[in-house]
Coordinates of N, CA and C in Angstrom, one line a residue:
X39 N 0.3 -2.5 18.7 CA 1.3 -2.2 17.7 C 1.1 -0.8 17.1
X40 N 2.1 -0.1 16.8 CA 2.0 1.2 16.1 C 1.6 1.0 14.7
X41 N 1.9 -0.1 14.1 CA 1.6 -0.4 12.7 C 1.3 -1.9 12.6
X42 N 0.7 -2.2 11.4 CA 0.4 -3.6 11.1 C 1.6 -4.1 10.3
X43 N 2.2 -5.1 10.9 CA 3.4 -5.7 10.2 C 3.0 -6.4 8.9
X44 N 3.9 -6.2 7.9 CA 3.6 -6.7 6.6 C 3.8 -8.2 6.5
X45 N 3.4 -8.7 5.3 CA 3.7 -10.1 4.9 C 4.1 -10.1 3.5
X46 N 4.7 -11.2 3.1 CA 5.1 -11.4 1.7 C 4.8 -12.8 1.3
X47 N 4.4 -13.0 0.1 CA 4.0 -14.4 -0.4 C 5.0 -14.9 -1.4
X48 N 5.3 -16.1 -1.4 CA 6.3 -16.7 -2.3 C 5.7 -16.7 -3.7
X49 N 6.6 -16.7 -4.8 CA 6.1 -16.5 -6.1 C 5.1 -17.6 -6.5
X50 N 5.2 -18.8 -6.0 CA 4.2 -19.9 -6.3 C 3.0 -19.8 -5.5
X51 N 2.9 -18.8 -4.5 CA 1.8 -18.6 -3.7 C 1.6 -19.7 -2.6
X52 N 2.6 -20.5 -2.4 CA 2.4 -21.6 -1.4 C 2.9 -21.2 0.0
X53 N 3.8 -20.3 0.1 CA 4.3 -19.9 1.4 C 4.1 -18.4 1.7
X54 N 3.9 -18.2 3.0 CA 3.7 -16.8 3.5 C 4.8 -16.5 4.5
X55 N 5.5 -15.4 4.2 CA 6.6 -14.9 5.1 C 6.0 -13.8 6.0
X56 N 6.1 -14.0 7.3 CA 5.6 -13.0 8.2 C 6.6 -12.6 9.2
X57 N 6.5 -11.4 9.8 CA 7.3 -10.9 10.9 C 6.7 -11.1 12.2
X58 N 7.2 -11.9 13.0 CA 6.7 -12.1 14.4 C 7.8 -12.8 15.2
X59 N 7.7 -12.6 16.5 CA 8.7 -13.2 17.4 C 10.1 -12.9 17.1
X60 N 10.3 -11.6 16.7 CA 11.6 -11.1 16.3 C 12.3 -11.9 15.3
X61 N 11.5 -12.5 14.4 CA 12.0 -13.4 13.3 C 11.2 -13.2 12.0
X62 N 11.8 -13.7 11.0 CA 11.1 -13.9 9.7 C 10.6 -15.3 9.7
X63 N 9.3 -15.5 9.8 CA 8.7 -16.8 10.0 C 8.0 -17.2 8.7
X64 N 8.0 -18.5 8.4 CA 7.4 -19.0 7.1 C 6.3 -19.9 7.4
X65 N 5.2 -19.7 6.7 CA 4.0 -20.6 7.0 C 3.4 -21.1 5.6
X66 N 2.8 -22.2 5.7 CA 2.0 -22.7 4.6 C 0.7 -21.9 4.6
X67 N -0.1 -22.0 3.5 CA -1.3 -21.3 3.4 C -2.3 -21.8 4.5
X68 N -2.1 -23.1 4.9 CA -3.0 -23.6 5.9 C -2.8 -23.0 7.3
X69 N -1.7 -22.3 7.4 CA -1.3 -21.7 8.7 C -0.3 -22.5 9.4
X70 N 0.1 -23.7 8.9 CA 1.2 -24.5 9.5 C 2.5 -23.8 9.4
X71 N 3.2 -23.7 10.5 CA 4.5 -23.0 10.5 C 5.6 -24.0 9.9
X72 N 6.4 -23.4 9.0 CA 7.4 -24.2 8.3 C 8.8 -23.9 8.8
X73 N 9.1 -22.7 9.1 CA 10.4 -22.3 9.5 C 10.4 -21.0 10.2
X74 N 11.6 -20.6 10.8 CA 11.7 -19.3 11.4 C 13.2 -18.9 11.3
X75 N 13.5 -17.7 11.0 CA 14.8 -17.2 10.8 C 15.1 -15.9 11.5
X76 N 15.9 -15.9 12.5 CA 16.4 -14.7 13.2 C 17.7 -14.2 12.4
X77 N 18.0 -12.9 12.4 CA 19.2 -12.5 11.8 C 20.4 -13.2 12.4
X78 N 21.3 -13.5 11.5 CA 22.5 -14.3 12.0 C 23.3 -13.4 12.9
X79 N 24.2 -14.1 13.7 CA 24.9 -13.5 14.8 C 25.8 -12.3 14.4
X80 N 26.3 -12.3 13.2 CA 27.1 -11.1 12.7 C 26.3 -9.9 12.3
X81 N 25.0 -10.0 12.2 CA 24.2 -8.9 11.9 C 23.5 -8.3 13.1
X82 N 23.0 -7.1 13.0 CA 22.3 -6.5 14.1 C 21.0 -7.2 14.3
X83 N 20.6 -7.4 15.6 CA 19.3 -8.0 15.9 C 18.2 -7.1 15.4
X84 N 17.0 -7.7 15.2 CA 15.9 -6.9 14.9 C 15.6 -6.0 16.1
X85 N 15.4 -4.7 15.9 CA 15.0 -3.8 17.0 C 13.5 -3.7 17.0
X86 N 12.9 -3.2 15.9 CA 11.5 -3.1 15.7 C 11.2 -3.4 14.2
X87 N 11.1 -4.7 13.9 CA 10.9 -5.1 12.5 C 9.5 -4.7 12.1
X88 N 9.3 -4.1 10.9 CA 8.0 -3.5 10.6 C 7.4 -4.0 9.3
X89 N 8.2 -4.4 8.3 CA 7.7 -4.8 7.1 C 8.6 -5.7 6.3
X90 N 8.1 -6.5 5.4 CA 8.8 -7.5 4.6 C 8.3 -7.3 3.2
X91 N 9.2 -7.4 2.2 CA 8.9 -7.3 0.8 C 9.7 -8.3 0.0
X92 N 9.2 -8.6 -1.2 CA 9.9 -9.7 -2.0 C 10.6 -9.0 -3.2
X93 N 11.9 -9.3 -3.3 CA 12.7 -8.8 -4.4 C 12.7 -9.8 -5.5
X94 N 11.8 -9.6 -6.5 CA 11.6 -10.6 -7.5 C 12.7 -10.7 -8.5
X95 N 13.6 -9.8 -8.5 CA 14.8 -9.9 -9.4 C 15.8 -10.8 -8.9
X96 N 16.0 -10.8 -7.6 CA 17.1 -11.6 -7.0 C 16.5 -12.8 -6.2
X97 N 15.2 -12.9 -6.1 CA 14.6 -13.9 -5.3 C 15.0 -13.8 -3.8
X98 N 14.8 -12.7 -3.3 CA 15.2 -12.4 -1.9 C 13.9 -11.8 -1.1
X99 N 13.9 -12.0 0.2 CA 13.0 -11.4 1.1 C 13.7 -10.3 1.9
X100 N 13.2 -9.1 1.9 CA 13.9 -8.0 2.5 C 13.0 -7.4 3.7
X101 N 13.6 -7.2 4.8 CA 12.9 -6.8 6.0 C 13.5 -5.4 6.4
X102 N 12.6 -4.5 6.7 CA 13.0 -3.2 7.3 C 12.6 -3.1 8.7
X103 N 13.5 -2.5 9.5 CA 13.3 -2.3 10.9 C 13.7 -0.9 11.3
X104 N 13.1 -0.4 12.5 CA 13.6 0.8 13.0 C 13.9 0.7 14.5
X105 N 14.5 1.7 15.1 CA 15.0 1.6 16.4 C 16.5 1.7 16.3
X106 N 17.1 2.8 16.9 CA 18.5 3.1 16.6 C 18.5 3.6 15.1
X107 N 19.5 3.3 14.3 CA 19.6 3.8 13.0 C 18.7 3.0 12.0
X108 N 18.2 1.8 12.4 CA 17.3 1.0 11.6 C 18.1 0.3 10.5
X109 N 17.6 -0.8 10.0 CA 18.3 -1.6 9.0 C 17.4 -2.2 7.9
X110 N 17.9 -2.3 6.7 CA 17.2 -3.1 5.7 C 18.0 -4.4 5.5
X111 N 17.4 -5.5 5.9 CA 18.0 -6.8 5.9 C 17.5 -7.6 4.6
X112 N 18.4 -8.4 4.1 CA 18.1 -9.2 2.9 C 18.3 -10.7 3.2
X113 N 17.3 -11.5 2.9 CA 17.3 -12.9 3.2 C 17.2 -13.8 1.9
X114 N 18.1 -14.8 1.7 CA 18.0 -15.7 0.6 C 17.3 -17.0 1.0
X115 N 16.1 -17.2 0.5 CA 15.3 -18.4 0.9 C 15.8 -19.7 0.3
X116 N 16.6 -19.6 -0.8 CA 17.1 -20.8 -1.4 C 18.3 -21.3 -0.6
X117 N 19.2 -20.4 -0.2 CA 20.4 -20.8 0.6 C 20.0 -20.7 2.1
X118 N 18.9 -20.2 2.4 CA 18.4 -20.1 3.8 C 19.4 -19.3 4.7
X119 N 19.9 -18.2 4.2 CA 20.9 -17.4 4.9 C 20.5 -15.9 4.7
X120 N 20.9 -15.1 5.8 CA 20.8 -13.7 5.7 C 22.0 -13.2 5.0
X121 N 21.8 -12.3 4.0 CA 23.0 -11.8 3.2 C 23.6 -10.6 3.8
X122 N 22.8 -9.6 4.3 CA 23.4 -8.4 4.8 C 22.3 -7.6 5.5
X123 N 22.8 -6.5 6.2 CA 21.9 -5.5 6.8 C 22.5 -4.2 6.5
X124 N 21.8 -3.3 5.8 CA 22.2 -2.0 5.4 C 21.5 -0.9 6.2
X125 N 22.2 0.1 6.6 CA 21.7 1.2 7.4 C 20.5 1.9 6.8
X126 N 19.5 2.1 7.6 CA 18.3 2.9 7.2 C 18.5 4.4 7.5
X127 N 19.7 4.8 8.0 CA 20.0 6.2 8.2 C 19.1 6.9 9.1
X128 N 18.7 6.2 10.2 CA 17.9 6.8 11.2 C 16.4 7.2 10.8
X129 N 16.0 6.7 9.7 CA 14.6 6.9 9.3 C 13.7 5.8 10.0
X130 N 12.6 6.2 10.6 CA 11.7 5.2 11.2 C 10.7 4.7 10.1
X131 N 11.1 3.7 9.4 CA 10.4 3.2 8.2 C 9.4 2.1 8.6
X132 N 8.1 2.4 8.4 CA 7.1 1.4 8.8 C 6.5 0.5 7.7
X133 N 6.8 0.9 6.4 CA 6.4 0.1 5.3 C 7.4 0.2 4.2
X134 N 7.6 -0.9 3.4 CA 8.6 -0.8 2.3 C 8.1 -1.7 1.2
X135 N 8.5 -1.3 0.0 CA 8.0 -2.0 -1.2 C 9.2 -2.1 -2.2
X136 N 9.4 -3.3 -2.7 CA 10.4 -3.5 -3.8 C 9.8 -3.2 -5.1
X137 N 10.5 -2.4 -5.9 CA 10.0 -2.0 -7.3 C 10.9 -2.6 -8.3
X138 N 10.4 -3.7 -9.0 CA 11.3 -4.4 -10.0 C 11.6 -3.5 -11.2
X139 N 10.6 -2.6 -11.6 CA 10.8 -1.8 -12.8 C 12.1 -0.9 -12.7
X140 N 12.3 -0.3 -11.5 CA 13.5 0.5 -11.3 C 14.5 -0.2 -10.4
X141 N 14.3 -1.4 -10.0 CA 15.2 -2.2 -9.2 C 15.6 -1.4 -7.9
X142 N 14.7 -1.1 -7.1 CA 14.9 -0.3 -5.9 C 13.8 -0.5 -4.9
X143 N 14.1 -0.1 -3.7 CA 13.1 -0.1 -2.6 C 12.6 1.3 -2.2
X144 N 11.3 1.4 -1.9 CA 10.8 2.6 -1.4 C 10.1 2.4 -0.1
X145 N 10.5 3.2 0.9 CA 9.8 3.0 2.2 C 9.1 4.3 2.6
X146 N 8.2 4.1 3.6 CA 7.5 5.3 4.2 C 8.0 5.5 5.6
X147 N 8.6 6.7 5.9 CA 9.1 7.0 7.2 C 8.2 7.9 8.0
X148 N 7.9 7.5 9.2 CA 6.9 8.2 10.0 C 7.4 8.2 11.5
X149 N 6.5 8.2 12.4 CA 6.8 8.0 13.8 C 7.6 9.2 14.3
X150 N 8.9 9.1 14.4 CA 9.8 10.3 14.7 C 10.2 10.9 13.5
X151 N 10.0 10.3 12.3 CA 10.3 11.0 11.0 C 9.1 11.9 10.6
X152 N 9.2 12.5 9.4 CA 8.2 13.5 9.1 C 7.3 13.2 7.9
X153 N 7.1 12.0 7.6 CA 6.3 11.6 6.5 C 7.1 11.7 5.2
X154 N 8.1 10.8 5.1 CA 9.0 10.9 4.0 C 9.0 9.6 3.2
X155 N 9.3 9.7 1.9 CA 9.6 8.5 1.1 C 11.1 8.3 1.2
X156 N 11.6 7.1 1.5 CA 13.0 6.8 1.6 C 13.3 5.8 0.5
X157 N 14.3 6.1 -0.3 CA 14.7 5.2 -1.4 C 16.0 4.5 -1.3
X158 N 16.0 3.2 -1.5 CA 17.3 2.4 -1.4 C 17.5 1.8 -2.8
X159 N 18.7 1.5 -3.2 CA 19.0 0.8 -4.4 C 18.6 -0.7 -4.3
X160 N 18.8 -1.5 -5.3 CA 18.4 -2.9 -5.3 C 19.2 -3.7 -4.4
X161 N 20.4 -3.2 -4.0 CA 21.2 -4.0 -3.1 C 21.0 -3.5 -1.6
X162 N 20.1 -2.6 -1.4 CA 19.7 -2.2 -0.1 C 20.4 -1.0 0.5
X163 N 21.1 -0.3 -0.4 CA 21.9 0.9 0.1 C 21.0 2.2 -0.1
X164 N 21.1 3.0 0.9 CA 20.3 4.3 0.9 C 20.7 5.2 -0.2
X165 N 19.7 5.8 -0.9 CA 19.9 6.7 -2.0 C 19.5 8.1 -1.6
X166 N 18.2 8.3 -1.3 CA 17.7 9.6 -1.0 C 16.4 9.5 -0.3
X167 N 15.9 10.7 0.2 CA 14.6 10.7 0.8 C 13.9 12.0 0.3
X168 N 12.5 12.0 0.3 CA 11.7 13.1 0.0 C 10.6 13.3 1.0
X169 N 10.5 14.5 1.5 CA 9.3 14.7 2.4 C 8.1 15.0 1.6
X170 N 7.1 14.2 1.8 CA 5.9 14.3 0.9 C 4.6 14.5 1.7
X171 N 4.7 14.5 3.0 CA 3.5 14.5 3.9 C 2.6 15.8 3.6
X172 N 3.3 16.9 3.4 CA 2.6 18.2 3.1 C 2.0 18.2 1.8
X173 N 2.2 17.2 0.9 CA 1.7 17.2 -0.4 C 0.4 16.3 -0.5
X174 N 0.1 15.6 0.6 CA -1.0 14.6 0.6 C -2.2 15.3 1.1
X175 N -3.2 15.5 0.3 CA -4.4 16.2 0.7 C -5.2 15.4 1.8
X176 N -5.4 16.0 2.9 CA -6.1 15.3 4.0 C -5.2 14.5 4.9
X177 N -4.0 14.3 4.6 CA -3.1 13.5 5.4 C -2.9 14.0 6.9
X178 N -2.8 15.3 7.0 CA -2.6 15.9 8.3 C -3.7 15.7 9.3
X179 N -4.9 15.3 8.8 CA -6.0 15.0 9.7 C -6.0 13.6 10.3
X180 N -5.0 12.8 9.9 CA -4.9 11.4 10.3 C -4.2 11.2 11.6
X181 N -3.6 12.3 12.1 CA -2.8 12.2 13.4 C -2.7 13.5 14.0
X182 N -2.3 13.5 15.3 CA -2.2 14.7 16.1 C -0.8 15.3 16.0
X183 N -0.6 16.3 15.2 CA 0.8 16.8 15.0 C 1.5 17.3 16.2
X184 N 0.7 17.6 17.3 CA 1.3 18.1 18.5 C 1.8 17.0 19.4
X185 N 1.3 15.8 19.2 CA 1.6 14.8 20.2 C 2.2 13.5 19.6
X186 N 2.3 13.4 18.2 CA 2.8 12.2 17.6 C 3.5 12.6 16.3
X187 N 4.3 11.6 15.8 CA 4.9 11.8 14.5 C 3.9 11.5 13.4
X188 N 4.4 11.5 12.2 CA 3.5 11.3 11.1 C 2.8 10.0 11.1
X189 N 1.6 9.8 10.5 CA 0.9 8.6 10.5 C 1.4 7.6 9.6
X190 N 1.3 6.3 9.9 CA 1.8 5.2 9.1 C 1.0 5.1 7.8
X191 N 1.7 4.7 6.7 CA 1.0 4.5 5.4 C 1.7 3.2 4.8
X192 N 0.9 2.5 4.0 CA 1.5 1.4 3.3 C 2.0 1.9 1.9
X193 N 3.1 1.4 1.4 CA 3.7 1.8 0.2 C 3.6 0.7 -0.9
X194 N 3.2 1.1 -2.1 CA 3.2 0.2 -3.2 C 3.8 1.0 -4.4
X195 N 5.0 0.5 -4.9 CA 5.7 1.3 -5.9 C 5.7 0.6 -7.2
X196 N 5.6 1.5 -8.2 CA 5.7 1.0 -9.6 C 6.4 2.1 -10.4
X197 N 7.7 1.9 -10.6 CA 8.5 2.9 -11.2 C 8.5 4.2 -10.3
X198 N 8.3 5.3 -11.0 CA 8.2 6.6 -10.3 C 6.9 6.9 -9.7
X199 N 5.9 6.0 -9.9 CA 4.6 6.2 -9.4 C 4.5 5.4 -8.1
X200 N 4.1 6.1 -7.0 CA 4.0 5.4 -5.7 C 2.6 5.6 -5.1
X201 N 2.0 4.5 -4.8 CA 0.7 4.5 -4.1 C 1.0 4.5 -2.6
X202 N 0.3 5.4 -1.9 CA 0.4 5.5 -0.4 C -1.0 5.3 0.2
X203 N -1.1 4.2 1.0 CA -2.4 3.8 1.4 C -2.5 3.9 2.9
X204 N -3.6 4.6 3.4 CA -3.9 4.7 4.8 C -4.9 3.6 5.2
X205 N -4.5 2.9 6.2 CA -5.4 1.8 6.7 C -5.7 2.1 8.2
X206 N -6.9 2.3 8.5 CA -7.3 2.6 9.9 C -8.4 1.7 10.3
X207 N -8.2 1.1 11.5 CA -9.2 0.1 12.0 C -9.5 -1.0 11.0
X208 N -8.5 -1.4 10.3 CA -8.6 -2.5 9.4 C -9.3 -2.2 8.0
X209 N -9.5 -0.9 7.8 CA -10.1 -0.4 6.6 C -9.3 0.6 5.8
X210 N -9.3 0.5 4.5 CA -8.6 1.5 3.7 C -9.4 2.8 3.7
X211 N -8.8 3.9 4.2 CA -9.5 5.2 4.3 C -9.0 6.2 3.2
X212 N -7.8 6.1 2.8 CA -7.3 7.1 1.8 C -6.2 6.3 0.9
X213 N -6.2 6.7 -0.4 CA -5.1 6.3 -1.3 C -4.7 7.5 -2.0
X214 N -3.4 7.8 -2.0 CA -2.8 8.9 -2.7 C -1.8 8.3 -3.8
X215 N -1.7 8.9 -4.9 CA -0.7 8.5 -5.9 C 0.3 9.7 -6.0
X216 N 1.6 9.3 -5.7 CA 2.7 10.4 -5.7 C 3.6 10.1 -6.8
X217 N 4.0 11.1 -7.6 CA 4.9 11.0 -8.7 C 6.3 11.5 -8.3
X218 N 7.3 10.7 -8.2 CA 8.6 11.1 -7.8 C 9.3 12.1 -8.7
X219 N 8.9 12.1 -10.0 CA 9.5 13.1 -10.9 C 8.8 14.5 -10.8
X220 N 7.5 14.5 -10.9 CA 6.8 15.8 -10.8 C 6.7 16.3 -9.4
X221 N 6.9 15.4 -8.4 CA 6.7 15.6 -7.0 C 5.3 16.1 -6.7
X222 N 4.3 15.6 -7.4 CA 2.9 15.9 -7.2 C 2.2 14.7 -6.7
X223 N 1.2 14.9 -5.8 CA 0.3 13.9 -5.3 C -1.1 14.1 -5.6
X224 N -1.8 13.0 -5.9 CA -3.3 13.1 -6.2 C -4.0 12.1 -5.2
X225 N -5.0 12.6 -4.5 CA -5.9 11.8 -3.7 C -6.8 11.0 -4.6
X226 N -6.6 9.7 -4.8 CA -7.4 8.9 -5.7 C -8.5 8.2 -5.1
X227 N -8.5 8.0 -3.8 CA -9.6 7.4 -3.1 C -9.7 7.9 -1.7
X228 N -11.0 8.1 -1.2 CA -11.2 8.5 0.1 C -12.5 7.9 0.6
X229 N -12.4 7.2 1.7 CA -13.6 6.5 2.2 C -14.5 7.6 2.8
X230 N -15.8 7.4 2.7 CA -16.8 8.3 3.3 C -17.0 7.8 4.7
X231 N -16.6 8.7 5.7 CA -16.7 8.3 7.1 C -18.0 8.8 7.7
X232 N -18.8 8.0 8.3 CA -20.0 8.5 9.0 C -19.7 9.5 10.0
X233 N -20.5 10.5 10.1 CA -20.3 11.7 11.0 C -20.0 11.3 12.5
X234 N -20.6 10.1 12.9 CA -20.4 9.8 14.3 C -19.2 8.8 14.5
X235 N -18.5 8.5 13.4 CA -17.3 7.6 13.5 C -16.2 8.3 14.2
X236 N -15.4 7.6 15.0 CA -14.2 8.1 15.6 C -13.1 8.0 14.6
X237 N -12.7 9.0 13.9 CA -11.8 8.9 12.7 C -10.4 8.5 13.1
X238 N -10.1 8.6 14.4 CA -8.7 8.3 14.8 C -8.5 6.8 14.8
X239 N -9.5 6.0 15.1 CA -9.2 4.6 15.1 C -10.5 3.8 14.8
X240 N -11.6 4.4 14.4 CA -12.8 3.7 14.0 C -13.2 2.8 15.1
X241 N -13.0 3.2 16.4 CA -13.3 2.3 17.5 C -14.8 2.1 17.7
X242 N -15.6 2.9 17.1 CA -17.1 2.8 17.3 C -17.7 1.5 16.6
X243 N -16.8 0.7 15.9 CA -17.3 -0.5 15.3 C -17.2 -0.6 13.8
X244 N -17.6 -1.7 13.3 CA -17.5 -1.8 11.8 C -18.4 -0.8 11.1
X245 N -18.0 -0.3 10.0 CA -18.7 0.6 9.2 C -18.8 0.2 7.8
X246 N -19.8 0.7 7.1 CA -19.9 0.5 5.6 C -19.4 1.8 5.0
X247 N -18.5 1.7 4.1 CA -17.9 2.9 3.4 C -18.3 2.9 2.0
X248 N -18.5 4.1 1.4 CA -18.9 4.2 0.0 C -17.7 4.8 -0.7
X249 N -17.4 4.3 -1.9 CA -16.3 4.8 -2.7 C -16.5 6.2 -3.1
X250 N -15.5 7.0 -2.9 CA -15.4 8.4 -3.3 C -14.2 8.6 -4.1
X251 N -14.3 9.0 -5.4 CA -13.2 9.1 -6.3 C -12.7 10.5 -6.5
X252 N -12.8 11.3 -5.4 CA -12.3 12.7 -5.4 C -10.8 12.7 -5.9

């Protein structure tokens, strides 16, 4: 996979919502599968579903996909129905987070996109995007600019403060904090990579990293 597909946990912590088999699948913590939901017939099929997030204001699970124009789908677990699918406006969004403070979604667009934050309102409609890749110290070293699009990052949003997390080889390597108002980014965490590690995928095996608070 180009990215690690996300998961979401129910408010009571008893159920886990995962993306697999072109569906939103529901599991107990034990791993037992409870249910599976494909988009309803009147909605676009998942093309490349990449992340799921929980809308705590409306009690909904929202799925982002790309391929074609991409869509932001919303699912009601109480009624067990898909509500809608709104256009992602051709952004290849690999990670998305619902922000209750400002009632909106923020996604990270990469792959054929250019390292942008993409913002949707609480009902899933596109609002705006901001290119931020060039503001992230060290981000350009995470991928080959000549042969691939921007690198995937996980998004965690809290109002206008957005954490962007790089995960490589199952390990957190960088965390940036980006402010949507000042449009400034700070590198708040960087893992110390051994000199003989293959920084592209850490394929040389498990490593021990030391916290660096640069």
